[in-house]
C-alpha cells in the first residue's frame, strides 16, 4: 500500500471526502404568477414559489 501513496494522483483518488456547509446548494423552484406556492409531490417539503 505504501507504493500507492507515492503518486499525488493516486492520493487524490483515495483521500477522504470532507464537506462543509458552503458545499451545499439550497433547491429553489420558481414558477410564474404572484404569491403562488405549489407543493412538489415527489419532493415533500419543497415548493414551487413565485
CSV table of N, CA and C in Angstrom, one decimal:
chain,number,residue,atom,x,y,z
A,1,UNK,N,0.8,-1.2,0.0
A,1,UNK,CA,0.0,0.0,0.0
A,1,UNK,C,0.8,1.3,0.0
A,2,UNK,N,2.0,1.2,0.6
A,2,UNK,CA,2.9,2.4,0.7
A,2,UNK,C,3.2,2.9,-0.7
A,3,UNK,N,3.4,2.0,-1.7
A,3,UNK,CA,3.8,2.4,-3.0
A,3,UNK,C,2.7,3.2,-3.7
A,4,UNK,N,1.5,2.9,-3.3
A,4,UNK,CA,0.4,3.7,-3.9
A,4,UNK,C,0.3,5.1,-3.5
A,5,UNK,N,0.9,5.4,-2.3
A,5,UNK,CA,0.9,6.8,-1.8
A,5,UNK,C,2.0,7.7,-2.4
A,6,UNK,N,2.8,7.1,-3.2
A,6,UNK,CA,3.9,7.9,-3.8
A,6,UNK,C,3.4,8.9,-4.9
A,7,UNK,N,2.3,8.5,-5.6
A,7,UNK,CA,1.8,9.4,-6.6
A,7,UNK,C,0.7,10.3,-6.1
A,8,UNK,N,0.8,11.6,-6.4
A,8,UNK,CA,-0.2,12.6,-5.9
A,8,UNK,C,-1.6,12.3,-6.5
A,9,UNK,N,-1.6,11.8,-7.8
A,9,UNK,CA,-2.8,11.5,-8.4
A,9,UNK,C,-3.6,10.3,-7.7
A,10,UNK,N,-2.8,9.3,-7.3
A,10,UNK,CA,-3.4,8.2,-6.5
A,10,UNK,C,-3.9,8.7,-5.2
A,11,UNK,N,-3.1,9.5,-4.5
A,11,UNK,CA,-3.5,10.0,-3.2
A,11,UNK,C,-4.8,10.8,-3.3
A,12,UNK,N,-5.0,11.6,-4.4
A,12,UNK,CA,-6.2,12.3,-4.5
A,12,UNK,C,-7.4,11.4,-4.8
A,13,UNK,N,-7.2,10.3,-5.4
A,13,UNK,CA,-8.3,9.4,-5.7
A,13,UNK,C,-8.8,8.7,-4.4
A,14,UNK,N,-7.9,8.4,-3.5
A,14,UNK,CA,-8.3,7.6,-2.3
A,14,UNK,C,-8.4,8.5,-1.0
A,15,UNK,N,-8.3,9.8,-1.1
A,15,UNK,CA,-8.4,10.6,0.1
A,15,UNK,C,-9.8,10.6,0.6
A,16,UNK,N,-10.0,11.0,1.9
A,16,UNK,CA,-11.3,11.1,2.4
A,16,UNK,C,-12.0,12.4,1.9
A,17,UNK,N,-13.3,12.3,1.9
A,17,UNK,CA,-14.1,13.5,1.4
A,17,UNK,C,-14.5,14.3,2.6
A,18,UNK,N,-14.3,15.6,2.6
A,18,UNK,CA,-14.8,16.5,3.6
A,18,UNK,C,-15.8,17.5,3.0
A,19,UNK,N,-16.9,17.6,3.7
A,19,UNK,CA,-17.9,18.5,3.3
A,19,UNK,C,-18.1,19.7,4.3
A,20,UNK,N,-18.4,20.8,3.8
A,20,UNK,CA,-18.6,22.0,4.6
A,20,UNK,C,-20.0,22.6,4.2
A,21,UNK,N,-20.6,23.4,5.1
A,21,UNK,CA,-21.9,24.0,4.8
A,21,UNK,C,-21.9,24.7,3.4
A,22,UNK,N,-20.8,25.3,3.1
A,22,UNK,CA,-20.7,26.1,1.8
A,22,UNK,C,-20.7,25.2,0.6
A,23,UNK,N,-20.6,23.9,0.8
A,23,UNK,CA,-20.6,23.0,-0.4
A,23,UNK,C,-22.0,22.6,-0.8
A,24,UNK,N,-23.0,22.9,0.0
A,24,UNK,CA,-24.4,22.5,-0.3
A,24,UNK,C,-25.1,23.7,-1.1
A,25,UNK,N,-26.1,23.2,-1.9
A,25,UNK,CA,-26.9,24.2,-2.6
A,25,UNK,C,-28.4,24.0,-2.2
A,26,UNK,N,-29.1,25.1,-1.9
A,26,UNK,CA,-30.4,25.0,-1.5
A,26,UNK,C,-31.3,25.0,-2.7
A,27,UNK,N,-32.2,24.0,-2.8
A,27,UNK,CA,-33.1,23.9,-4.0
A,27,UNK,C,-34.1,25.0,-4.0
A,28,UNK,N,-34.3,25.7,-5.1
A,28,UNK,CA,-35.3,26.8,-5.2
A,28,UNK,C,-36.0,26.6,-6.5
A,29,UNK,N,-37.3,26.4,-6.5
A,29,UNK,CA,-38.1,26.2,-7.7
A,29,UNK,C,-39.0,27.3,-7.9
A,30,UNK,N,-38.9,28.0,-9.0
A,30,UNK,CA,-39.6,29.2,-9.3
A,30,UNK,C,-40.7,28.9,-10.4
A,31,UNK,N,-41.9,29.5,-10.2
A,31,UNK,CA,-43.0,29.4,-11.2
A,31,UNK,C,-43.6,30.7,-11.5
A,32,UNK,N,-44.3,30.8,-12.6
A,32,UNK,CA,-45.0,32.1,-13.0
A,32,UNK,C,-46.1,32.4,-12.0
A,33,UNK,N,-46.4,33.7,-11.8
A,33,UNK,CA,-47.5,34.1,-11.0
A,33,UNK,C,-47.1,35.0,-9.9
A,34,UNK,N,-48.1,35.3,-9.1
A,34,UNK,CA,-47.9,36.2,-7.9
A,34,UNK,C,-48.4,35.5,-6.7
A,35,UNK,N,-47.5,35.4,-5.7
A,35,UNK,CA,-47.9,34.7,-4.4
A,35,UNK,C,-48.4,33.3,-4.6
A,36,UNK,N,-47.7,32.6,-5.6
A,36,UNK,CA,-48.0,31.2,-5.8
A,36,UNK,C,-47.1,30.3,-5.0
A,37,UNK,N,-47.7,29.2,-4.4
A,37,UNK,CA,-46.9,28.3,-3.6
A,37,UNK,C,-47.5,26.9,-3.9
A,38,UNK,N,-46.9,26.1,-4.8
A,38,UNK,CA,-47.3,24.8,-5.2
A,38,UNK,C,-46.4,23.7,-4.6
A,39,UNK,N,-46.9,22.8,-3.8
A,39,UNK,CA,-46.1,21.7,-3.3
A,39,UNK,C,-45.6,20.8,-4.4
A,40,UNK,N,-44.4,20.3,-4.4
A,40,UNK,CA,-43.9,19.4,-5.4
A,40,UNK,C,-44.1,18.0,-4.8
A,41,UNK,N,-45.0,17.2,-5.4
A,41,UNK,CA,-45.4,15.9,-4.9
A,41,UNK,C,-44.3,14.9,-4.7
A,42,UNK,N,-43.3,14.9,-5.5
A,42,UNK,CA,-42.2,13.9,-5.4
A,42,UNK,C,-41.1,14.4,-4.5
A,43,UNK,N,-41.2,15.6,-3.9
A,43,UNK,CA,-40.2,16.2,-3.0
A,43,UNK,C,-40.9,16.8,-1.8
A,44,UNK,N,-41.3,16.0,-0.8
A,44,UNK,CA,-42.1,16.5,0.3
A,44,UNK,C,-41.3,17.7,1.0
A,45,UNK,N,-42.1,18.7,1.3
A,45,UNK,CA,-41.4,19.9,2.0
A,45,UNK,C,-40.8,20.9,1.0
A,46,UNK,N,-40.9,20.6,-0.3
A,46,UNK,CA,-40.3,21.5,-1.3
A,46,UNK,C,-41.5,22.1,-2.1
A,47,UNK,N,-41.4,23.4,-2.4
A,47,UNK,CA,-42.5,24.1,-3.1
A,47,UNK,C,-42.0,24.9,-4.3
A,48,UNK,N,-42.9,25.0,-5.3
A,48,UNK,CA,-42.6,26.0,-6.4
A,48,UNK,C,-43.2,27.3,-5.9
A,49,UNK,N,-42.3,28.3,-5.9
A,49,UNK,CA,-42.7,29.7,-5.4
A,49,UNK,C,-42.7,30.7,-6.5
A,50,UNK,N,-43.5,31.7,-6.4
A,50,UNK,CA,-43.4,32.8,-7.4
A,50,UNK,C,-43.0,34.1,-6.7
